[in-house]
Amino acid sequence: MNGTKIKICGLYREEDIEYINRYRPDYAGFVFYPKSHRNVEKKKMRYFREKLSREIAAVGVFVNEDIEVIKALAEEGDLDIIQLHGEEDEAYLQRLRRQLPKTEIWRAYKVWSKEDLVRAEGSSADKILLDHGYGTGKCFDWTFLKNQKRPFILAGGLCAENVREAIDRFSPEIVDISSGVETDGKKDREKIKTVIKAVRQR
């Protein structure tokens, strides 16, 4: 079985957790951003974490959030991984790491040019996530990945129809999928099942 792992992101309904527990991706993503229709409130996250299988890592996605807010959620045990999806700079990342030295931190980067990849390569984050533009549901120009040296998480426009191609061509460490497993803005059980099967096929 190939080594690429899968994250299903943007879970915000109780049935979403049921789908995830049934089909077992490696990571479950929860968005903490009020402007998103997938936004999850702190109280709801506690409920989701209790329902979510402990075999699946919970990733909290934040956009330019106050570090104390992130720290509180992580220390309460609701989140295993922090994903920064805004304009957080290295200074912010270092401050967060000092507050949460044992928590894995991912940093997302918009890839519109080769220069963006160079910037991502230099990040001190534990993992870098390469995306078209947060929440656009579109792929960036994958030809930029030809000389990618650092392991990466691939996001943006992925679905059952193209995820296998992305894995075969570029061997991302993780693929991150949200709108690609939705129908009318809601997670679709069959699409989740199909995309996970595509990622894990031999």
mmCIF file with all atom_site columns, N, CA, C and O in Angstrom, residues 8-51:
data_model
loop_
_atom_site.group_PDB
_atom_site.id
_atom_site.type_symbol
_atom_site.label_atom_id
_atom_site.label_alt_id
_atom_site.label_comp_id
_atom_site.label_asym_id
_atom_site.label_entity_id
_atom_site.label_seq_id
_atom_site.pdbx_PDB_ins_code
_atom_site.Cartn_x
_atom_site.Cartn_y
_atom_site.Cartn_z
_atom_site.occupancy
_atom_site.B_iso_or_equiv
_atom_site.pdbx_formal_charge
_atom_site.auth_seq_id
_atom_site.auth_comp_id
_atom_site.auth_asym_id
_atom_site.auth_atom_id
_atom_site.pdbx_PDB_model_num
ATOM 1   N N  . ILE A 1 8  ? -9.428  14.444 5.751  1.00 0.00 ? 8  ILE A N  1
ATOM 2   C CA . ILE A 1 8  ? -10.713 14.994 5.325  1.00 0.00 ? 8  ILE A CA 1
ATOM 3   C C  . ILE A 1 8  ? -10.962 16.216 6.197  1.00 0.00 ? 8  ILE A C  1
ATOM 4   O O  . ILE A 1 8  ? -11.022 16.105 7.431  1.00 0.00 ? 8  ILE A O  1
ATOM 5   N N  . CYS A 1 9  ? -11.093 17.368 5.579  1.00 0.00 ? 9  CYS A N  1
ATOM 6   C CA . CYS A 1 9  ? -11.174 18.622 6.327  1.00 0.00 ? 9  CYS A CA 1
ATOM 7   C C  . CYS A 1 9  ? -12.562 19.255 6.229  1.00 0.00 ? 9  CYS A C  1
ATOM 8   O O  . CYS A 1 9  ? -13.366 18.908 5.361  1.00 0.00 ? 9  CYS A O  1
ATOM 9   N N  . GLY A 1 10 ? -12.816 20.172 7.136  1.00 0.00 ? 10 GLY A N  1
ATOM 10  C CA . GLY A 1 10 ? -14.069 20.919 7.105  1.00 0.00 ? 10 GLY A CA 1
ATOM 11  C C  . GLY A 1 10 ? -15.257 20.157 7.662  1.00 0.00 ? 10 GLY A C  1
ATOM 12  O O  . GLY A 1 10 ? -16.388 20.312 7.191  1.00 0.00 ? 10 GLY A O  1
ATOM 13  N N  . LEU A 1 11 ? -15.027 19.360 8.694  1.00 0.00 ? 11 LEU A N  1
ATOM 14  C CA . LEU A 1 11 ? -16.117 18.605 9.317  1.00 0.00 ? 11 LEU A CA 1
ATOM 15  C C  . LEU A 1 11 ? -16.853 19.515 10.288 1.00 0.00 ? 11 LEU A C  1
ATOM 16  O O  . LEU A 1 11 ? -16.235 20.168 11.128 1.00 0.00 ? 11 LEU A O  1
ATOM 17  N N  . TYR A 1 12 ? -18.171 19.553 10.193 1.00 0.00 ? 12 TYR A N  1
ATOM 18  C CA . TYR A 1 12 ? -18.906 20.447 11.095 1.00 0.00 ? 12 TYR A CA 1
ATOM 19  C C  . TYR A 1 12 ? -20.280 19.930 11.504 1.00 0.00 ? 12 TYR A C  1
ATOM 20  O O  . TYR A 1 12 ? -21.000 20.597 12.244 1.00 0.00 ? 12 TYR A O  1
ATOM 21  N N  . ARG A 1 13 ? -20.624 18.718 11.060 1.00 0.00 ? 13 ARG A N  1
ATOM 22  C CA . ARG A 1 13 ? -21.918 18.139 11.435 1.00 0.00 ? 13 ARG A CA 1
ATOM 23  C C  . ARG A 1 13 ? -21.690 16.798 12.131 1.00 0.00 ? 13 ARG A C  1
ATOM 24  O O  . ARG A 1 13 ? -20.673 16.149 11.930 1.00 0.00 ? 13 ARG A O  1
ATOM 25  N N  . GLU A 1 14 ? -22.643 16.385 12.937 1.00 0.00 ? 14 GLU A N  1
ATOM 26  C CA . GLU A 1 14 ? -22.509 15.117 13.647 1.00 0.00 ? 14 GLU A CA 1
ATOM 27  C C  . GLU A 1 14 ? -22.367 13.950 12.678 1.00 0.00 ? 14 GLU A C  1
ATOM 28  O O  . GLU A 1 14 ? -21.575 13.030 12.915 1.00 0.00 ? 14 GLU A O  1
ATOM 29  N N  . GLU A 1 15 ? -23.099 13.987 11.566 1.00 0.00 ? 15 GLU A N  1
ATOM 30  C CA . GLU A 1 15 ? -22.999 12.892 10.610 1.00 0.00 ? 15 GLU A CA 1
ATOM 31  C C  . GLU A 1 15 ? -21.627 12.845 9.935  1.00 0.00 ? 15 GLU A C  1
ATOM 32  O O  . GLU A 1 15 ? -21.173 11.783 9.503  1.00 0.00 ? 15 GLU A O  1
ATOM 33  N N  . ASP A 1 16 ? -20.955 14.011 9.865  1.00 0.00 ? 16 ASP A N  1
ATOM 34  C CA . ASP A 1 16 ? -19.596 14.019 9.314  1.00 0.00 ? 16 ASP A CA 1
ATOM 35  C C  . ASP A 1 16 ? -18.680 13.129 10.151 1.00 0.00 ? 16 ASP A C  1
ATOM 36  O O  . ASP A 1 16 ? -17.842 12.396 9.614  1.00 0.00 ? 16 ASP A O  1
ATOM 37  N N  . ILE A 1 17 ? -18.833 13.201 11.457 1.00 0.00 ? 17 ILE A N  1
ATOM 38  C CA . ILE A 1 17 ? -18.005 12.388 12.350 1.00 0.00 ? 17 ILE A CA 1
ATOM 39  C C  . ILE A 1 17 ? -18.327 10.912 12.160 1.00 0.00 ? 17 ILE A C  1
ATOM 40  O O  . ILE A 1 17 ? -17.429 10.055 12.172 1.00 0.00 ? 17 ILE A O  1
ATOM 41  N N  . GLU A 1 18 ? -19.586 10.594 11.944 1.00 0.00 ? 18 GLU A N  1
ATOM 42  C CA . GLU A 1 18 ? -19.982 9.206  11.691 1.00 0.00 ? 18 GLU A CA 1
ATOM 43  C C  . GLU A 1 18 ? -19.310 8.679  10.425 1.00 0.00 ? 18 GLU A C  1
ATOM 44  O O  . GLU A 1 18 ? -18.808 7.544  10.400 1.00 0.00 ? 18 GLU A O  1
ATOM 45  N N  . TYR A 1 19 ? -19.281 9.502  9.374  1.00 0.00 ? 19 TYR A N  1
ATOM 46  C CA . TYR A 1 19 ? -18.636 9.086  8.117  1.00 0.00 ? 19 TYR A CA 1
ATOM 47  C C  . TYR A 1 19 ? -17.149 8.830  8.334  1.00 0.00 ? 19 TYR A C  1
ATOM 48  O O  . TYR A 1 19 ? -16.581 7.854  7.834  1.00 0.00 ? 19 TYR A O  1
ATOM 49  N N  . ILE A 1 20 ? -16.511 9.741  9.075  1.00 0.00 ? 20 ILE A N  1
ATOM 50  C CA . ILE A 1 20 ? -15.076 9.640  9.305  1.00 0.00 ? 20 ILE A CA 1
ATOM 51  C C  . ILE A 1 20 ? -14.747 8.394  10.130 1.00 0.00 ? 20 ILE A C  1
ATOM 52  O O  . ILE A 1 20 ? -13.792 7.665  9.826  1.00 0.00 ? 20 ILE A O  1
ATOM 53  N N  . ASN A 1 21 ? -15.518 8.147  11.153 1.00 0.00 ? 21 ASN A N  1
ATOM 54  C CA . ASN A 1 21 ? -15.280 6.956  11.965 1.00 0.00 ? 21 ASN A CA 1
ATOM 55  C C  . ASN A 1 21 ? -15.470 5.672  11.156 1.00 0.00 ? 21 ASN A C  1
ATOM 56  O O  . ASN A 1 21 ? -14.813 4.656  11.413 1.00 0.00 ? 21 ASN A O  1
ATOM 57  N N  . ARG A 1 22 ? -16.353 5.728  10.189 1.00 0.00 ? 22 ARG A N  1
ATOM 58  C CA . ARG A 1 22 ? -16.621 4.535  9.391  1.00 0.00 ? 22 ARG A CA 1
ATOM 59  C C  . ARG A 1 22 ? -15.520 4.264  8.364  1.00 0.00 ? 22 ARG A C  1
ATOM 60  O O  . ARG A 1 22 ? -15.078 3.119  8.199  1.00 0.00 ? 22 ARG A O  1
ATOM 61  N N  . TYR A 1 23 ? -15.036 5.322  7.689  1.00 0.00 ? 23 TYR A N  1
ATOM 62  C CA . TYR A 1 23 ? -14.098 5.121  6.584  1.00 0.00 ? 23 TYR A CA 1
ATOM 63  C C  . TYR A 1 23 ? -12.635 5.400  6.946  1.00 0.00 ? 23 TYR A C  1
ATOM 64  O O  . TYR A 1 23 ? -11.746 5.153  6.158  1.00 0.00 ? 23 TYR A O  1
ATOM 65  N N  . ARG A 1 24 ? -12.385 5.920  8.117  1.00 0.00 ? 24 ARG A N  1
ATOM 66  C CA . ARG A 1 24 ? -11.073 6.007  8.730  1.00 0.00 ? 24 ARG A CA 1
ATOM 67  C C  . ARG A 1 24 ? -9.968  6.694  7.915  1.00 0.00 ? 24 ARG A C  1
ATOM 68  O O  . ARG A 1 24 ? -8.950  6.070  7.588  1.00 0.00 ? 24 ARG A O  1
ATOM 69  N N  . PRO A 1 25 ? -10.108 7.966  7.614  1.00 0.00 ? 25 PRO A N  1
ATOM 70  C CA . PRO A 1 25 ? -8.946  8.689  7.100  1.00 0.00 ? 25 PRO A CA 1
ATOM 71  C C  . PRO A 1 25 ? -7.926  8.803  8.234  1.00 0.00 ? 25 PRO A C  1
ATOM 72  O O  . PRO A 1 25 ? -8.230  8.490  9.392  1.00 0.00 ? 25 PRO A O  1
ATOM 73  N N  . ASP A 1 26 ? -6.734  9.268  7.930  1.00 0.00 ? 26 ASP A N  1
ATOM 74  C CA . ASP A 1 26 ? -5.693  9.397  8.959  1.00 0.00 ? 26 ASP A CA 1
ATOM 75  C C  . ASP A 1 26 ? -5.897  10.640 9.818  1.00 0.00 ? 26 ASP A C  1
ATOM 76  O O  . ASP A 1 26 ? -5.549  10.659 11.001 1.00 0.00 ? 26 ASP A O  1
ATOM 77  N N  . TYR A 1 27 ? -6.484  11.680 9.199  1.00 0.00 ? 27 TYR A N  1
ATOM 78  C CA . TYR A 1 27 ? -6.672  12.954 9.891  1.00 0.00 ? 27 TYR A CA 1
ATOM 79  C C  . TYR A 1 27 ? -8.078  13.495 9.631  1.00 0.00 ? 27 TYR A C  1
ATOM 80  O O  . TYR A 1 27 ? -8.615  13.340 8.541  1.00 0.00 ? 27 TYR A O  1
ATOM 81  N N  . ALA A 1 28 ? -8.615  14.164 10.652 1.00 0.00 ? 28 ALA A N  1
ATOM 82  C CA . ALA A 1 28 ? -9.915  14.835 10.533 1.00 0.00 ? 28 ALA A CA 1
ATOM 83  C C  . ALA A 1 28 ? -9.692  16.315 10.814 1.00 0.00 ? 28 ALA A C  1
ATOM 84  O O  . ALA A 1 28 ? -9.128  16.677 11.847 1.00 0.00 ? 28 ALA A O  1
ATOM 85  N N  . GLY A 1 29 ? -10.122 17.175 9.887  1.00 0.00 ? 29 GLY A N  1
ATOM 86  C CA . GLY A 1 29 ? -9.866  18.599 10.027 1.00 0.00 ? 29 GLY A CA 1
ATOM 87  C C  . GLY A 1 29 ? -11.096 19.385 10.457 1.00 0.00 ? 29 GLY A C  1
ATOM 88  O O  . GLY A 1 29 ? -12.198 19.177 9.930  1.00 0.00 ? 29 GLY A O  1
ATOM 89  N N  . PHE A 1 30 ? -10.881 20.305 11.411 1.00 0.00 ? 30 PHE A N  1
ATOM 90  C CA . PHE A 1 30 ? -11.962 21.148 11.931 1.00 0.00 ? 30 PHE A CA 1
ATOM 91  C C  . PHE A 1 30 ? -11.557 22.611 11.797 1.00 0.00 ? 30 PHE A C  1
ATOM 92  O O  . PHE A 1 30 ? -10.484 23.010 12.259 1.00 0.00 ? 30 PHE A O  1
ATOM 93  N N  . VAL A 1 31 ? -12.416 23.387 11.181 1.00 0.00 ? 31 VAL A N  1
ATOM 94  C CA . VAL A 1 31 ? -12.112 24.782 10.882 1.00 0.00 ? 31 VAL A CA 1
ATOM 95  C C  . VAL A 1 31 ? -12.624 25.694 11.997 1.00 0.00 ? 31 VAL A C  1
ATOM 96  O O  . VAL A 1 31 ? -13.809 25.651 12.343 1.00 0.00 ? 31 VAL A O  1
ATOM 97  N N  . PHE A 1 32 ? -11.736 26.507 12.523 1.00 0.00 ? 32 PHE A N  1
ATOM 98  C CA . PHE A 1 32 ? -12.095 27.500 13.539 1.00 0.00 ? 32 PHE A CA 1
ATOM 99  C C  . PHE A 1 32 ? -11.950 28.889 12.922 1.00 0.00 ? 32 PHE A C  1
ATOM 100 O O  . PHE A 1 32 ? -10.964 29.597 13.147 1.00 0.00 ? 32 PHE A O  1
ATOM 101 N N  . TYR A 1 33 ? -12.915 29.230 12.111 1.00 0.00 ? 33 TYR A N  1
ATOM 102 C CA . TYR A 1 33 ? -12.871 30.498 11.371 1.00 0.00 ? 33 TYR A CA 1
ATOM 103 C C  . TYR A 1 33 ? -14.307 30.938 11.133 1.00 0.00 ? 33 TYR A C  1
ATOM 104 O O  . TYR A 1 33 ? -15.004 30.372 10.289 1.00 0.00 ? 33 TYR A O  1
ATOM 105 N N  . PRO A 1 34 ? -14.787 31.939 11.858 1.00 0.00 ? 34 PRO A N  1
ATOM 106 C CA . PRO A 1 34 ? -16.193 32.347 11.807 1.00 0.00 ? 34 PRO A CA 1
ATOM 107 C C  . PRO A 1 34 ? -16.720 32.682 10.413 1.00 0.00 ? 34 PRO A C  1
ATOM 108 O O  . PRO A 1 34 ? -17.916 32.564 10.152 1.00 0.00 ? 34 PRO A O  1
ATOM 109 N N  . LYS A 1 35 ? -15.838 33.089 9.496  1.00 0.00 ? 35 LYS A N  1
ATOM 110 C CA . LYS A 1 35 ? -16.295 33.449 8.149  1.00 0.00 ? 35 LYS A CA 1
ATOM 111 C C  . LYS A 1 35 ? -16.584 32.238 7.279  1.00 0.00 ? 35 LYS A C  1
ATOM 112 O O  . LYS A 1 35 ? -17.155 32.368 6.193  1.00 0.00 ? 35 LYS A O  1
ATOM 113 N N  . SER A 1 36 ? -16.211 31.060 7.755  1.00 0.00 ? 36 SER A N  1
ATOM 114 C CA . SER A 1 36 ? -16.450 29.830 6.992  1.00 0.00 ? 36 SER A CA 1
ATOM 115 C C  . SER A 1 36 ? -17.755 29.184 7.412  1.00 0.00 ? 36 SER A C  1
ATOM 116 O O  . SER A 1 36 ? -18.079 29.138 8.608  1.00 0.00 ? 36 SER A O  1
ATOM 117 N N  . HIS A 1 37 ? -18.485 28.640 6.447  1.00 0.00 ? 37 HIS A N  1
ATOM 118 C CA . HIS A 1 37 ? -19.727 27.932 6.800  1.00 0.00 ? 37 HIS A CA 1
ATOM 119 C C  . HIS A 1 37 ? -19.415 26.626 7.517  1.00 0.00 ? 37 HIS A C  1
ATOM 120 O O  . HIS A 1 37 ? -20.291 26.008 8.118  1.00 0.00 ? 37 HIS A O  1
ATOM 121 N N  . ARG A 1 38 ? -18.136 26.209 7.492  1.00 0.00 ? 38 ARG A N  1
ATOM 122 C CA . ARG A 1 38 ? -17.711 24.993 8.186  1.00 0.00 ? 38 ARG A CA 1
ATOM 123 C C  . ARG A 1 38 ? -17.184 25.289 9.585  1.00 0.00 ? 38 ARG A C  1
ATOM 124 O O  . ARG A 1 38 ? -16.631 24.402 10.237 1.00 0.00 ? 38 ARG A O  1
ATOM 125 N N  . ASN A 1 39 ? -17.320 26.505 10.034 1.00 0.00 ? 39 ASN A N  1
ATOM 126 C CA . ASN A 1 39 ? -16.778 26.899 11.334 1.00 0.00 ? 39 ASN A CA 1
ATOM 127 C C  . ASN A 1 39 ? -17.339 26.039 12.470 1.00 0.00 ? 39 ASN A C  1
ATOM 128 O O  . ASN A 1 39 ? -18.532 25.738 12.509 1.00 0.00 ? 39 ASN A O  1
ATOM 129 N N  . VAL A 1 40 ? -16.452 25.662 13.390 1.00 0.00 ? 40 VAL A N  1
ATOM 130 C CA . VAL A 1 40 ? -16.834 24.857 14.548 1.00 0.00 ? 40 VAL A CA 1
ATOM 131 C C  . VAL A 1 40 ? -16.596 25.655 15.827 1.00 0.00 ? 40 VAL A C  1
ATOM 132 O O  . VAL A 1 40 ? -15.502 26.182 16.036 1.00 0.00 ? 40 VAL A O  1
ATOM 133 N N  . GLU A 1 41 ? -17.601 25.756 16.664 1.00 0.00 ? 41 GLU A N  1
ATOM 134 C CA . GLU A 1 41 ? -17.454 26.441 17.943 1.00 0.00 ? 41 GLU A CA 1
ATOM 135 C C  . GLU A 1 41 ? -16.747 25.521 18.940 1.00 0.00 ? 41 GLU A C  1
ATOM 136 O O  . GLU A 1 41 ? -16.787 24.296 18.829 1.00 0.00 ? 41 GLU A O  1
ATOM 137 N N  . LYS A 1 42 ? -16.115 26.132 19.939 1.00 0.00 ? 42 LYS A N  1
ATOM 138 C CA . LYS A 1 42 ? -15.333 25.391 20.923 1.00 0.00 ? 42 LYS A CA 1
ATOM 139 C C  . LYS A 1 42 ? -16.152 24.287 21.606 1.00 0.00 ? 42 LYS A C  1
ATOM 140 O O  . LYS A 1 42 ? -15.697 23.152 21.744 1.00 0.00 ? 42 LYS A O  1
ATOM 141 N N  . LYS A 1 43 ? -17.372 24.610 22.023 1.00 0.00 ? 43 LYS A N  1
ATOM 142 C CA . LYS A 1 43 ? -18.215 23.634 22.710 1.00 0.00 ? 43 LYS A CA 1
ATOM 143 C C  . LYS A 1 43 ? -18.531 22.457 21.797 1.00 0.00 ? 43 LYS A C  1
ATOM 144 O O  . LYS A 1 43 ? -18.544 21.292 22.230 1.00 0.00 ? 43 LYS A O  1
ATOM 145 N N  . LYS A 1 44 ? -18.789 22.750 20.534 1.00 0.00 ? 44 LYS A N  1
ATOM 146 C CA . LYS A 1 44 ? -19.103 21.699 19.566 1.00 0.00 ? 44 LYS A CA 1
ATOM 147 C C  . LYS A 1 44 ? -17.885 20.806 19.330 1.00 0.00 ? 44 LYS A C  1
ATOM 148 O O  . LYS A 1 44 ? -18.006 19.591 19.166 1.00 0.00 ? 44 LYS A O  1
ATOM 149 N N  . MET A 1 45 ? -16.704 21.428 19.340 1.00 0.00 ? 45 MET A N  1
ATOM 150 C CA . MET A 1 45 ? -15.485 20.653 19.116 1.00 0.00 ? 45 MET A CA 1
ATOM 151 C C  . MET A 1 45 ? -15.282 19.630 20.210 1.00 0.00 ? 45 MET A C  1
ATOM 152 O O  . MET A 1 45 ? -14.844 18.500 19.958 1.00 0.00 ? 45 MET A O  1
ATOM 153 N N  . ARG A 1 46 ? -15.572 19.976 21.436 1.00 0.00 ? 46 ARG A N  1
ATOM 154 C CA . ARG A 1 46 ? -15.438 19.026 22.531 1.00 0.00 ? 46 ARG A CA 1
ATOM 155 C C  . ARG A 1 46 ? -16.339 17.807 22.296 1.00 0.00 ? 46 ARG A C  1
ATOM 156 O O  . ARG A 1 46 ? -15.932 16.656 22.520 1.00 0.00 ? 46 ARG A O  1
ATOM 157 N N  . TYR A 1 47 ? -17.538 18.043 21.826 1.00 0.00 ? 47 TYR A N  1
ATOM 158 C CA . TYR A 1 47 ? -18.474 16.962 21.527 1.00 0.00 ? 47 TYR A CA 1
ATOM 159 C C  . TYR A 1 47 ? -17.937 16.097 20.384 1.00 0.00 ? 47 TYR A C  1
ATOM 160 O O  . TYR A 1 47 ? -17.952 14.862 20.463 1.00 0.00 ? 47 TYR A O  1
ATOM 161 N N  . PHE A 1 48 ? -17.436 16.751 19.338 1.00 0.00 ? 48 PHE A N  1
ATOM 162 C CA . PHE A 1 48 ? -16.895 16.011 18.199 1.00 0.00 ? 48 PHE A CA 1
ATOM 163 C C  . PHE A 1 48 ? -15.692 15.158 18.608 1.00 0.00 ? 48 PHE A C  1
ATOM 164 O O  . PHE A 1 48 ? -15.541 14.024 18.168 1.00 0.00 ? 48 PHE A O  1
ATOM 165 N N  . ARG A 1 49 ? -14.833 15.716 19.439 1.00 0.00 ? 49 ARG A N  1
ATOM 166 C CA . ARG A 1 49 ? -13.636 14.980 19.851 1.00 0.00 ? 49 ARG A CA 1
ATOM 167 C C  . ARG A 1 49 ? -14.012 13.733 20.639 1.00 0.00 ? 49 ARG A C  1
ATOM 168 O O  . ARG A 1 49 ? -13.368 12.679 20.509 1.00 0.00 ? 49 ARG A O  1
ATOM 169 N N  . GLU A 1 50 ? -15.061 13.844 21.436 1.00 0.00 ? 50 GLU A N  1
ATOM 170 C CA . GLU A 1 50 ? -15.522 12.688 22.199 1.00 0.00 ? 50 GLU A CA 1
ATOM 171 C C  . GLU A 1 50 ? -16.075 11.608 21.283 1.00 0.00 ? 50 GLU A C  1
ATOM 172 O O  . GLU A 1 50 ? -15.947 10.414 21.570 1.00 0.00 ? 50 GLU A O  1
ATOM 173 N N  . LYS A 1 51 ? -16.698 12.000 20.179 1.00 0.00 ? 51 LYS A N  1
ATOM 174 C CA . LYS A 1 51 ? -17.280 11.047 19.237 1.00 0.00 ? 51 LYS A CA 1
ATOM 175 C C  . LYS A 1 51 ? -16.257 10.487 18.253 1.00 0.00 ? 51 LYS A C  1
ATOM 176 O O  . LYS A 1 51 ? -16.398 9.364  17.770 1.00 0.00 ? 51 LYS A O  1
#
